[in-house]
Amino acid sequence: MLVATYFYFLTANIDSDSFLKAEWKNLALFNYVVDAKILEKYIPAGTEIDIWNNKCYVSLVGFMFKNTKVLGVKIPFHVNFEEVNLRFYVKRFENGEWKRGVVFIKEIVPKKAITFIANTLYQEHYESQKMKHEIIEDDDTQTFIYQWKNKEQWNTIQLETEKNPIEIEIGSEAEFITEHYFGYTKIDNETTFEYEVQHPIWEQFKILNHKVHIDFQENYGNDFEFLETTIPTSIFLAKGSAIEVKNKRKLEIADLFTQRGLNYEY
């Protein structure tokens, strides 16, 4: 609780454009094509579903936070840790162009202070669970394992890949999944939080084998129970990079419905 209190006072009066700097490493992305109607109640005001080749996606993503700094400060015991999230893809029109972003159904981390601050200050959807990860390497392959414990049951995602990274092709499904540079949070039907995530274009590793063992209903609710019996449409392992989260702002009703010339009456 002392760490949470320290974290709270550090972040409560943020006046810097840049909030967080870190490295996101070894991102395991399991992508599912779903009916967009399932996501309607989760869509933040002022955004709409972003699709690729007439397909609507949700992604289960496991990765490592490394060298994490909040406002330039490394918080004790909160520098390196796992995260697993379930997300979908949206876009928002502003100043004559589309911003492509993600919306998180839930973000699972092992650190209670992060969950407390994210949910209290920013009304995000974080949850704390016991987590662990492992990387197994041999001469030709590497295996990445992310696990978290929910009600005494361990959930697992696992990928075996080749060791040499390859480019993510422009216009590909992998580019669509990885190249969304904004985050959106639904506060209520009239208010949305927006933030920007900056990072270079990532590389990926060719997938050889994979394993998914997750209780989707227990972790994400009845809306996503069907994913337990759904085969991922695609699977990627992105190498990752340094990232920066900045420009967090609250978008209220006037901001959300004027950018495309909409005559919205409140």
Backbone as a ProteinNet text record, in pm:
[ID]
protein_1_A
[PRIMARY]
MLVATYFYFLTANIDSDSFLKAEWKNLALFNYVVDAKILEKYIPAGTEIDIWNNKCYVSLVGFMFKNTKVLGVKIPFHVNFEEVNLRFYVKRFENGEWKRGVVFIKEIVPKKAITFIANTLYQEHYESQKMKHEIIEDDDTQTFIYQWKNKEQWNTIQLETEKNPIEIEIGSEAEFITEHYFGYTKIDNETTFEYEVQHPIWEQFKILNHKVHIDFQENYGNDFEFLETTIPTSIFLAKGSAIEVKNKRKLEIADLFTQRGLNYEY
[TERTIARY]
83	0	86.4	205.7	294.8	337.7	365.3	402.7	286.8	164.6	47.1	28.8	50.7	37.2	142.7	267.2	375.1	343.3	298.5	261	148.9	52.4	-63.1	-19.1	60.5	102.2	195.6	270.6	357.1	276.7	164.1	89.6	-36.8	-78.9	-209.6	-218.7	-107.4	-110.6	-17.9	-39.5	46.1	26.1	135.6	127.1	226.1	278.9	373.7	303	342.1	284.9	322.5	443.5	492.2	471.3	386.7	352.5	440.3	455.6	523.1	621.4	739.4	836.7	874.5	887.9	920.1	964.7	990.9	1008.2	897.5	832.5	738.8	810	829.4	910.6	831.4	858.9	808.1	656.1	587.9	442.4	379.7	316.3	243.5	100.7	60.4	-70.2	-153.4	-260.3	-356.5	-479.8	-511.1	-613.1	-734.4	-852	-977.6	-1071.1	-1130.7	-1234.9	-1368.1	-1437.8	-1561.4	-1669.5	-1791.8	-1905	-1894.3	-1891.3	-1873.3	-1982.3	-2099.2	-2208	-2171.9	-2083.6	-2040.3	-1970.6	-1907.3	-1824.5	-1896.7	-2020.9	-2088.9	-2091.3	-2119.7	-2132.5	-1997.6	-1887.2	-1753.7	-1691.9	-1757.1	-1697.9	-1702	-1587.5	-1586.7	-1654.8	-1720.9	-1787.7	-1687.2	-1729.2	-1644.9	-1556.1	-1558.5	-1479.9	-1573.2	-1518.8	-1593	-1500.4	-1559.1	-1480.2	-1389.8	-1265	-1169.6	-1160	-1180.9	-1180.3	-1069.8	-1032.3	-932.1	-988.7	-993.7	-1050	-1188.2	-1269.5	-1407.3	-1415.6	-1310.5	-1307.3	-1288.2	-1361	-1349	-1270.2	-1168.5	-1077.9	-1083.9	-1064.6	-1018.2	-886.2	-796.4	-665.6	-637.3	-583.9	-529.8	-379.1	-323.5	-184.4	-111.5	-1.4	86.3	222.6	281.9	411.9	478.2	601.5	678.9	693.4	668.1	711.9	855.7	945.4	1083.6	1125.7	1212.1	1270.3	1163.3	1059.3	944.6	975.4	942.4	958	825.9	780.4	663.1	710.7	684.1	735.9	886.4	955.6	1100.5	1154.9	1066.3	1108.2	1079.2	1177.2	1154.9	1094.3	971.5	903.6	957.9	1001.6	1056.7	963	1018.6	947	844	843.1	746.5	817.1	936.1	1016.9	1000.8	1002.3	988.3	874.3	776.8	663.3	586.2	503.2	420.9	289.7	232.1	93.9	28.8	-98	-182	-308.4	-347.1	-469.8	-554.9	-682.3	-776.5	-822	-808.2	-832.1	-901.5	-959.8	-1011	-972	-1009.1	-950.9	-1057.4	-1024.4	-1116.6	-1040.8	-1116.3	-1056	-1139.5	-1074.4	-1141.1	-1095	-1191	-1160.1	-1136.7	-1020.2	-988.2	-893.6	-921.2	-836.1	-808.5	-913.8	-904.5	-837.8	-810.3	-746.8	-796.7	-774.8	-815.8	-703.4	-736.6	-647.9	-688.5	-592.7	-621.1	-576.9	-668.7	-637.6	-693.7	-669.8	-717.2	-801.5	-890.3	-971	-948.1	-921.6	-893.3	-1017.8	-1050.1	-1154.7	-1103.8	-982.2	-918	-767.4	-692.2	-547.4	-507.5	-438.8	-398.7	-249.3	-213.8	-75.2	-54.3	70.3	94.9	109.9	105.8	136.2	9.1	-26.3	-150	-146.1	-29.5	-20.8	-57.1	-13.9	-47.1	-197.4	-258	-403	-476.8	-434.2	-500.1	-495.5	-377.4	-363.3	-436.7	-420.7	-484.6	-636.3	-692	-837.9	-890.5	-813.1	-858.9	-846.8	-729.5	-706.3	-763	-753.9	-784.1	-902.3	-964.1	-1081	-1053.7	-934.1	-899.3	-958.7	-925.1	-984.2	-873.2	-796.2	-685.8	-732.1	-659.3	-683.6	-549	-530.5	-405.7	-421.4	-329	-324.9	-179.6	-159.3	-25.9	13	134	176.3	320.1	353.7	491.4	514.2	639.6	673.5	803.4	828.4	949.5	986.7	1115.7	1168.1	1265	1238.3	1321.8	1387.3	1518.8	1590.1	1673.8	1676.4	1773.9	1845.1	1910.9	1992	1909	1789.7	1711.7	1580.2	1529.6	1396.9	1397.8	1290.4	1269.1	1121	1093.5	956.6	925.7	810.9	768.2	641.1	641.9	529	485.6	356	297.1	185	185.2	83.7	32.3	-95.4	-154.2	-256.4	-272.3	-353.3	-482.5	-594.2	-725.8	-806.1	-837.3	-913	-850.1	-722.9	-646	-620.6	-661.3	-638.1	-536.6	-432.7	-333.5	-380.7	-377.7	-405.7	-272.2	-263.8	-135	-150.6	-59.5	-39.5	107.8	133.4	268.8	292.7	408.4	445.8	587.9	606.9	740.9	767.2	882.7	912.7	1053.7	1078.7	1215.9	1288.8	1421.5	1498.7	1529.7	1523.9	1559.5	1433.6	1431.7	1313.8	1301.2	1177.1	1147.8	1060.9	1058.3	980.7	830.7	755.8	610.2	574.6	509.4	483	375.8	397.7	299.6	172	57.9	-70.2	-112.3	-29.6	-59.9	-149.3	-201.3	-280.2	-195.6	-70.9	17.6	38.4	49.5	63.1	-63.5	-179.2	-304.4	-309.3	-273	-281.8	-183.5	-62.7	42.2	51.1	0.3	19.7	-104	-143.3	-246	-179.6	-178.9	-93.7	-170.7	-296	-373.3	-448.3	-473.5	-556.3	-679.3	-794.3	-920	-987.1	-1037.7	-1106.3	-1245.7	-1345.6	-1483.4	-1508.8	-1537.3	-1569.9	-1720.6	-1796.8	-1942.3	-1984.9	-2114.1	-2162.7	-2126.6	-2072.9	-2040.9	-1895.3	-1815.2	-1678	-1582.6	-1470.2	-1368	-1230.7	-1142.6	-1001.7	-925.7	-831.9	-744.7	-599.6	-512.3	-369	-295.7	-174.5	-93.3	20.7	46.5	159.7	254.7	376.3	474.8	576.9	600.3	706	737.8	856.9	890.2	812.7	818.3	756.9	831.2	754.7	814.7	850.1	935.1	960.4	882.7	873.3	803.9	889.4	851.4	916.2	816.8	864.2	778.2	734.4	602.5	545	559.6	604.5	616.9	508.5	483.8	381.3	321	201.1	138.6	48.2	15.8	-73.5	-153.5	-283.9	-370.6	-452.5	-441.6	-523.4	-577.2	-699.2	-755.1	-902	-944.2	-1086.1	-1135.3	-1182	-1221.5	-1341.1	-1435.1	-1551.2	-1510.4	-1425.9	-1383.5	-1300.3	-1218.4	-1129.3	-1196	-1286	-1337.4	-1489.1	-1559.5	-1703.8	-1775.8	-1907.5	-1990.5	-1979	-1954.8	-1947	-1836.1	-1733.5	-1616.7	-1593.9	-1693.4	-1683.5	-1661.3	-1719.4	-1710.2	-1565.9	-1474.9	-1336.1	-1267.8	-1323.2	-1264.3	-1265.6	-1363.9	-1375.7	-1351.5	-1295.3	-1266.9	-1118.9	-1087.2	-947.9	-899.4	-784.4	-733.6	-719.7	-760.3	-746.5	-600.7	-523.4	-380.8	-308.9	-178.4	-94.7	37.6	82.2	208.7	290.9	420.5	509.6	591.1	557.9	627.7	746.6	857.8	980.1	964.3	894.1	874.6	986.1	978.4	1072.3	1049.9	1128.6	1098.5	968.7	889.6	763.2	752.9	665.4	635.8	486.3	424.4	282.1	270.7	193.2	187.9	54.3	38.1	-77.5	-211.2	-217.5	-344.2	-439.9	-563.6	-661.7	-802.3	-888.6	-1029.5	-1104.4	-1179.4	-1262.1	-1407	-1468.2	-1607	-1696.8	-1823.9	-1925.3	-1896.1	-1847.5	-1821.8	-1707.5	-1606.2	-1492.1	-1529.6	-1616.9	-1641.2	-1727.1	-1811.7	-1909.6	-1899	-1788	-1773.3	-1668.9	-1580.6	-1467.4	-1509.4	-1618.6	-1661.9	-1782	-1802.3	-1911.6	-2047.5	-2050	-2176.1	-2251.2	-2378.3	-2461.7	-2527.8	-2453.1	-2501.8	-2561	-2679.8	-2744.6	-2749.2	-2705.4	-2704	-2827.3
-120.6	0	125.7	120.1	234.8	269.4	164.5	188.3	251.8	203.5	260	406.8	440.1	579.4	667.2	617.9	691	710.7	604.9	607.6	708.8	712	801.7	947.6	984.2	1124.2	1164.4	1069.3	1098.1	1131.3	1062.9	1074	1158.7	1196.9	1261.4	1396.1	1467.1	1601.6	1610.1	1519	1512.3	1635.6	1707.7	1820.9	1805.5	1686.1	1657.5	1584.9	1615.8	1546.1	1398.3	1369.1	1232.2	1173.7	1070.1	1009.3	888.4	800.2	673.4	642.5	593.2	540.7	399.8	309.5	171.4	100.4	-28	-115.9	-220.5	-240	-351.4	-458.6	-575.4	-679.1	-808.3	-875.1	-1011.1	-1018.6	-947.3	-938.1	-1056.4	-1144.2	-1258.3	-1214.5	-1217.1	-1165.4	-1277.2	-1314.4	-1413.2	-1336.2	-1343.7	-1258.1	-1339.3	-1290.6	-1359.5	-1267.9	-1321.2	-1247.4	-1269.2	-1158.5	-1166.4	-1082.4	-1104.5	-1021.7	-886.4	-778.6	-645	-609	-670.6	-639.3	-671.8	-770.3	-808.2	-692	-605.7	-499.6	-366.2	-357.7	-228.3	-156.8	-227.1	-161.4	-117.9	-164.9	-129	-12.8	32.1	132.8	270.3	336.5	471.2	572.6	669	774.1	845.1	873.6	942.8	852.1	719.9	625	527.2	454.1	347.9	230	114.2	-6.8	10.5	-28.8	-29.6	-173.9	-193	-327.7	-341	-465.6	-495.9	-605.3	-576.2	-671.8	-719.5	-624.3	-651.6	-743.3	-747.6	-832.3	-746	-782.8	-717.7	-810.5	-756	-837.6	-802.4	-904	-884.3	-961	-911.8	-974.8	-999.2	-1116.4	-1147.8	-1127.9	-1042.6	-1001	-1021.4	-1094.7	-1108.6	-1052	-977.6	-917.1	-874.8	-825.3	-779	-627.3	-566.9	-430.1	-437.5	-358	-352.8	-206.9	-183.4	-50.7	58.6	32.9	123.2	245.9	363.1	490	567.9	619.2	705.8	846.9	940.5	1077.1	1077.7	985.4	979.1	907.2	851	787	637.5	555.6	412.7	386.1	332.1	303	171.9	168	43	-75.4	-187.9	-314	-306.8	-197.6	-181.1	-142	-200.2	-166.7	-270.6	-398.6	-509.2	-599.2	-622.8	-706.8	-749.9	-851.7	-904.4	-824.7	-829.6	-785.4	-877.4	-910.1	-977.4	-895.2	-864.6	-787.8	-845.3	-813.8	-843.8	-709.9	-691.2	-559.1	-572.7	-461	-452.8	-318.8	-296.7	-189.1	-88.4	39.6	147	255.6	350.7	467.5	590.5	707	833	938.3	1012.9	1113.6	1248.8	1308.1	1437.9	1513.7	1642.1	1729.9	1672.6	1615.3	1568.5	1435.1	1361.8	1230.4	1133.6	1005.7	901.4	871	863.9	811.7	666.8	576.2	434.3	395.7	333	304.2	171.5	143.6	20.9	55	-37.9	-30.9	-160.7	-149.5	-267.4	-314.2	-441.4	-503.5	-522.4	-570.5	-587.3	-598.3	-542.3	-553.8	-617.5	-729.5	-803	-782	-740.5	-719.2	-778.9	-803.4	-861.7	-758.7	-629.3	-524	-449.7	-460	-399.2	-247.1	-188.5	-42.5	10.4	-61.9	-19.9	-27.7	-135.9	-151.6	-41.5	-12.6	89.8	226	266.3	398.4	406.8	303.6	306.3	312.4	235.7	232.8	354.8	407.2	520.3	651.8	677.3	805.3	809.8	697.6	699.6	612.6	547.2	463.3	359.4	302.3	193.4	62.9	-47.5	-176.8	-276.3	-240.7	-325.4	-422.3	-534.3	-634.4	-694.5	-718.8	-777.4	-927.6	-1003.2	-1147.5	-1191	-1304.9	-1362.9	-1401.5	-1362.6	-1385.6	-1437.3	-1503.3	-1545.5	-1561.4	-1562.3	-1581.1	-1659.8	-1712.4	-1789	-1779	-1770.7	-1777	-1894.1	-1986.2	-2105.1	-2096.2	-2104.4	-2092.4	-2217	-2258.2	-2356.6	-2301.6	-2383.9	-2333.2	-2264.6	-2315.7	-2267.3	-2198.9	-2223.4	-2171.7	-2106.1	-2035.1	-1974.9	-1988.6	-2011.8	-2031.1	-1928	-1860.7	-1756.7	-1803.9	-1797.8	-1845.3	-1735	-1702.7	-1608.4	-1679.5	-1664.6	-1730.8	-1636.4	-1652.3	-1578.8	-1668.2	-1644.6	-1731.5	-1660.7	-1723.1	-1667.6	-1775.3	-1749.7	-1844.8	-1984.2	-1988.9	-2112.6	-2183.6	-2124.3	-2186.8	-2104.2	-2171	-2103.7	-2099.2	-1979.4	-1958.3	-1943.3	-1998	-2002	-1963.9	-1880.2	-1861.8	-1888.9	-1960.2	-2005.9	-2004.2	-1954	-1948.3	-1998.4	-2084.7	-2122.1	-2055.2	-1989.8	-1914.7	-1945	-1905.5	-1900.2	-1786.8	-1785.7	-1690	-1560.6	-1563.5	-1443.9	-1362.2	-1236.1	-1154.2	-1121.8	-1097.8	-1058.8	-933.1	-862	-738.6	-767.5	-673.4	-675.3	-599.6	-665.6	-607.5	-499.1	-392.4	-284.6	-337.7	-305.9	-350	-488.2	-552.9	-688.5	-687.5	-805.1	-820.1	-788.2	-831.4	-804	-654.8	-580.8	-435.4	-375	-421.2	-370.4	-393.4	-512.1	-546.1	-464.8	-444	-380.7	-229.6	-174.4	-31.6	50.7	44.2	133	214.1	345.6	429.7	515.9	485.5	557.9	458	497.9	419.5	499.2	432	498.1	422.4	498	441.1	499.4	413.6	459.1	491.3	618.2	660.3	649.5	706.8	692.4	718	733.1	748.2	882.2	975.5	1107.6	1147.7	1061.8	1097.9	983.7	1021.4	925.7	979.5	893.9	928.4	882.9	967.7	935.3	955.7	864.9	884.2	828.9	874	834.5	744.6	639.6	550.5	561.5	602.9	619.2	506.3	444.8	344.4	324.4	275.7	247.8	126.5	104.6	-14.1	-137.4	-236.4	-355.2	-460.2	-553.5	-675.7	-789.4	-901.1	-1017.9	-1142.8	-1247.8	-1377.1	-1476.9	-1562.9	-1663.6	-1765.2	-1792.5	-1883.1	-2027.9	-2115.7	-2258.1	-2339.6	-2309.8	-2379.5	-2282.5	-2316.7	-2231	-2313.3	-2254.3	-2317.5	-2208.6	-2231.6	-2140.5	-2223.1	-2191.4	-2257.9	-2149.7	-2101.8	-1986.7	-2010.3	-1975.5	-1970.4	-1829.7	-1812.1	-1678.6	-1624.9	-1709.7	-1662.1	-1608.6	-1682.2	-1639.5	-1512.4	-1501.2	-1385.1	-1262.8	-1283.9	-1170.1	-1161.1	-1252.8	-1243.2	-1322.2	-1324.5	-1404.8	-1362.1	-1232.3	-1183.7	-1252.1	-1300.3	-1355.3	-1503.2	-1568.3	-1711.5	-1790.2	-1745.2	-1818.1	-1832.4	-1747.3	-1756	-1884.6	-1949	-2074.7	-2182.7	-2178.1	-2279	-2219.8	-2100.7	-2033.4	-2044.4	-2084.8	-2095	-1956.2	-1911.5	-1780.8	-1773.7	-1660	-1638.2	-1621.7	-1560.5	-1540.8	-1527.2	-1552	-1543.1	-1479	-1380.4	-1313.7	-1306.4	-1296.1	-1262.1	-1142.2	-1024.6	-901.2	-881.6	-840.6	-822.5	-711.3	-603.8	-492.7	-390.5	-290.7	-178.8	-90.6	15	121.2	189.8	231.6	301.1	422.6	514.3	631.1	656.9	672.2	705	852.2	927.7	1072.1	1129	1257.3	1334.3	1276.5	1235.2	1185	1301.1	1285.4	1393	1335.9	1414.8	1377.4	1442.2	1362.1	1411	1408.3	1524.7	1532.2	1557.1	1572.2	1568.4	1663.2	1786.7	1883.7	1838.7	1776.3	1728.7	1610.2	1526.1	1397.2	1406	1507.2	1507.9	1627.7	1701.3	1815.9	1794.9	1696.8	1683.3	1649.5	1578.2	1540.1	1619.8	1736.6	1823.2	1771.1	1685.4	1630.2	1735.8	1748.6	1843.4	1771	1752.8	1675.6	1772	1743	1826.6	1752	1819.7	1758.6	1804.9
0	0	0	61.7	59.5	-82.6	-162.2	-301.5	-377.1	-353.9	-420.4	-384.3	-257.3	-213.5	-280.8	-284.4	-350.7	-498.1	-563.8	-704	-726.8	-636.1	-650	-646.2	-547.4	-535.9	-648.3	-701.9	-815.1	-939.5	-958	-1083.8	-1074.4	-956.6	-939.2	-1008.1	-1018.2	-1076.8	-1197.2	-1288.9	-1407.8	-1494.8	-1524.2	-1615.6	-1730.8	-1746.5	-1853.8	-1966.9	-2092	-2206	-2204	-2157.3	-2154.3	-2016	-2008.4	-1880.9	-1850.7	-1949.5	-1924.5	-2036.4	-1996.8	-2091	-2046.3	-2142.6	-2109.3	-2235.7	-2223	-2337.6	-2333	-2447.8	-2461.6	-2541.9	-2481.5	-2543.7	-2561.8	-2673.4	-2699.5	-2685.4	-2772.8	-2768.8	-2842.3	-2767.6	-2823.4	-2851.7	-2978.9	-3020.2	-3082.3	-3015.6	-3065.1	-3111.2	-3240.9	-3300.7	-3344.7	-3308.4	-3335.6	-3414.3	-3520.3	-3593.1	-3521.9	-3492.2	-3414	-3480.1	-3435.5	-3476.9	-3406.9	-3483.4	-3426.1	-3325.8	-3336.4	-3244.2	-3099.1	-3080.7	-2946.1	-2875.8	-2954.8	-2898.8	-2883.6	-2928.1	-2933.1	-2798.6	-2690.6	-2560.2	-2503.1	-2562.4	-2514.6	-2593	-2701.1	-2789.1	-2723.2	-2705.7	-2647.1	-2738.5	-2678.9	-2755.5	-2845.8	-2968.8	-3064.6	-3146.5	-3120.1	-3198.3	-3267.8	-3361.5	-3428.3	-3455.2	-3475.8	-3499	-3620.5	-3606.5	-3716.6	-3767.2	-3894.3	-3951.6	-4055	-4082.6	-4185.5	-4275.3	-4406.2	-4502.1	-4459.7	-4416	-4373.5	-4251.9	-4171.3	-4052.8	-3927.7	-3823.8	-3693.4	-3601	-3534.9	-3454.4	-3306.1	-3223.2	-3086.4	-3075	-2988.6	-2972.5	-2825.3	-2797.7	-2666.5	-2676.4	-2589.5	-2602.1	-2469.6	-2473.9	-2359.1	-2391.6	-2297.8	-2324.6	-2194.2	-2206.3	-2092.1	-2094	-1978.7	-1952.5	-1901.3	-1960.8	-1917.3	-1897.6	-1797.7	-1774.9	-1769	-1694.8	-1689.5	-1604.2	-1659	-1587.3	-1595.8	-1483.5	-1478	-1446.7	-1539	-1526.8	-1503	-1570.5	-1561.9	-1441.1	-1356.8	-1232.5	-1238.3	-1198.5	-1183.7	-1046.4	-1043.8	-918.5	-862.5	-737.6	-683.2	-701.8	-750.6	-772.2	-885.4	-962	-1070.4	-1200.1	-1220.9	-1338.3	-1448.1	-1410.6	-1505.3	-1460.5	-1547.5	-1510.3	-1634.8	-1618.1	-1727.1	-1739.9	-1859.6	-1880.3	-1982.5	-1959.9	-2058.9	-2073	-2195.6	-2215.1	-2327.6	-2321.7	-2429.8	-2485.9	-2616.7	-2675.3	-2810.6	-2855.7	-2991.6	-3051.5	-3178	-3257.1	-3301.4	-3283.7	-3319.8	-3395.8	-3446.6	-3509.3	-3475.6	-3483.5	-3451.4	-3550.5	-3605.9	-3707	-3640	-3666.7	-3608	-3699.3	-3718.2	-3799.5	-3938.2	-3997	-4134.7	-4155.7	-4047.2	-4062.9	-3956.5	-3982.9	-3889.9	-3792.7	-3665	-3562.2	-3536	-3543.8	-3522.5	-3382.2	-3307.4	-3168	-3121.2	-2993.6	-2931.2	-2809.2	-2774.7	-2653.2	-2577	-2448.9	-2367.7	-2293.6	-2310.5	-2230.2	-2087.5	-2074.9	-1944	-1964.2	-1867.5	-1864.8	-1731.8	-1738.8	-1619.7	-1596.4	-1473.7	-1434	-1295.1	-1255.6	-1123	-1011.8	-1045.9	-949.9	-907.8	-779.4	-730.3	-735.8	-718.8	-723.7	-862	-966.6	-1102.5	-1124.8	-1081	-1093.9	-1019.4	-897.9	-816.4	-883.2	-930.9	-991.1	-1124.5	-1208.8	-1340.7	-1329.3	-1237.2	-1222.3	-1147.8	-1052.3	-971.9	-1046.6	-1102.7	-1169.7	-1310.8	-1383	-1525.5	-1564.8	-1467.2	-1492.8	-1601.5	-1596.7	-1686.9	-1634.1	-1699.7	-1665.9	-1630.4	-1527.5	-1483.4	-1375	-1366.5	-1263.5	-1223.7	-1094.4	-1045.3	-1025.7	-1082	-1064.3	-1048.8	-986.4	-983.2	-1125.5	-1168.3	-1305.8	-1309.2	-1420.6	-1443.6	-1592.8	-1631.1	-1771.9	-1781.9	-1901.4	-1925.1	-2072.5	-2099.8	-2236.4	-2244	-2334.9	-2352.7	-2490.3	-2496.1	-2622.6	-2649.7	-2776.2	-2820	-2942.4	-3017.5	-3128.3	-3236.6	-3262.2	-3376.7	-3340.3	-3221.1	-3185.8	-3048.4	-3022.3	-2891.7	-2856.7	-2728.6	-2682	-2573.8	-2588.6	-2496	-2425.6	-2294.2	-2214.4	-2118.6	-2121	-2025.2	-1951	-1819	-1737.2	-1629.1	-1595.2	-1482.9	-1413.2	-1283.7	-1199.4	-1161	-1194.5	-1162.9	-1089.6	-962.9	-879.8	-883	-851.8	-839.4	-972	-1082.9	-1213.5	-1292	-1339.3	-1421.9	-1566.9	-1624.9	-1767.1	-1839	-1961.2	-2030.8	-2177.2	-2224.9	-2368.8	-2397.6	-2506.2	-2535.1	-2685.9	-2726	-2867.2	-2885.8	-2985.3	-3028.9	-3162.4	-3176.7	-3298.4	-3347.5	-3471.8	-3520.1	-3448.6	-3456	-3377.1	-3452	-3584.7	-3661.7	-3694	-3656.2	-3684.7	-3833.1	-3874.4	-4012.5	-4009.9	-4121.3	-4129.9	-4128.3	-4077.5	-4090	-4217.4	-4309.9	-4440.7	-4432.6	-4507.6	-4515.7	-4580.2	-4521.3	-4572.5	-4527.5	-4446.6	-4402.1	-4278.6	-4247	-4125.9	-4002.7	-4003.2	-3889.7	-3870.2	-3980.1	-3967.4	-3906.3	-3950.3	-3894.1	-3743.3	-3699.9	-3558.2	-3475.1	-3524.3	-3443.3	-3458.3	-3569.5	-3594.1	-3557	-3430.9	-3375.9	-3265.2	-3282.4	-3198.7	-3098.1	-3075.2	-2974.2	-2886.9	-2765.4	-2675	-2637.5	-2629.7	-2594.2	-2480.6	-2383.8	-2268.6	-2258.4	-2250.1	-2234	-2086.9	-2058.2	-1922.3	-1899.9	-1992.3	-1995.1	-2138.6	-2162.3	-2299.7	-2361.4	-2282.7	-2333.6	-2311.8	-2251.7	-2217.1	-2252.6	-2314.2	-2355.7	-2317.1	-2267.9	-2250.9	-2374.7	-2419.7	-2532.1	-2491.1	-2534.3	-2515.5	-2637	-2656.4	-2771.8	-2726.9	-2805	-2780.8	-2899.7	-2873.2	-2979.5	-2974.7	-3089.5	-3102.1	-3249.2	-3282	-3422.3	-3472.1	-3602.4	-3661	-3609.8	-3566.3	-3506.9	-3612.5	-3570.1	-3645	-3579.4	-3651.6	-3596.9	-3615	-3540.9	-3553.3	-3612.3	-3701.6	-3761.6	-3656.4	-3652.5	-3554	-3600.9	-3510.1	-3539	-3468.5	-3343	-3264.5	-3164.5	-3116.4	-3016.2	-2925.5	-2811.1	-2714.4	-2643.7	-2628.5	-2553.5	-2456.7	-2329.8	-2228.6	-2135.2	-2164.7	-2094.5	-2065.8	-1946	-1911.9	-1945.9	-2068.8	-2115.5	-2037.5	-2003.6	-1928.5	-1792.4	-1721.2	-1588.1	-1593.5	-1696.2	-1707.2	-1767.6	-1865.5	-1941.5	-1948.5	-1885	-1877.9	-1986.4	-1974.3	-2065	-2211.1	-2234.4	-2373.3	-2452.3	-2383.5	-2451.9	-2422.4	-2365.2	-2338.4	-2466.6	-2576.3	-2703.3	-2752.5	-2705.3	-2749.9	-2703.1	-2600.3	-2552.4	-2660.1	-2748	-2853.9	-2992.2	-2996.5	-3123.3	-3155.8	-3277	-3320.2	-3362.1	-3314.1	-3357.8	-3509.6	-3564.4	-3707.6	-3747	-3658.1	-3683.4	-3550.2	-3553.5	-3434.2	-3474.8	-3395.9	-3423.2	-3295.2	-3311.2	-3200.6	-3246	-3193.1	-3228.4	-3135.3	-3190.9	-3112.6	-3010.5	-3046.5	-2955.4	-2961.9	-2872	-2876	-2753.7	-2747	-2651.9	-2693.1	-2594.4	-2621.9	-2530.6	-2569.8	-2486.9	-2491.9	-2376.1	-2365.9	-2329.2	-2409.1	-2387	-2433.3	-2407.5	-2454.5	-2408	-2282.3	-2228	-2211.2	-2258.6	-2245.6	-2239.4	-2179.1	-2170.1	-2285.3	-2361.3	-2470.2	-2423.8	-2422.1	-2378.7	-2498.2	-2473.1	-2577.8	-2693.4	-2663.8	-2769.8	-2859.6	-2800.7	-2879.9	-2966.8	-2915.6	-2978.2	-3103.2	-3114.6	-3223.1	-3316.6	-3308.9	-3397.9	-3506	-3491	-3581.7	-3725.7	-3744	-3879	-3923.6	-3859.4	-3897.3	-3853.9	-3752	-3705.6	-3624.3	-3650.1	-3577.7	-3462.3	-3354.9	-3240	-3138.5	-3094.7	-2994.9	-2863.3	-2757.6	-2624.9	-2547.8
[MASK]
++++++++++++++++++++++++++++++++++++++++++++++++++++++++++++++++++++++++++++++++++++++++++++++++++++++++++++++++++++++++++++++++++++++++++++++++++++++++++++++++++++++++++++++++++++++++++++++++++++++++++++++++++++++++++++++++++++++++++++++++++++++++++++++++++++++++++

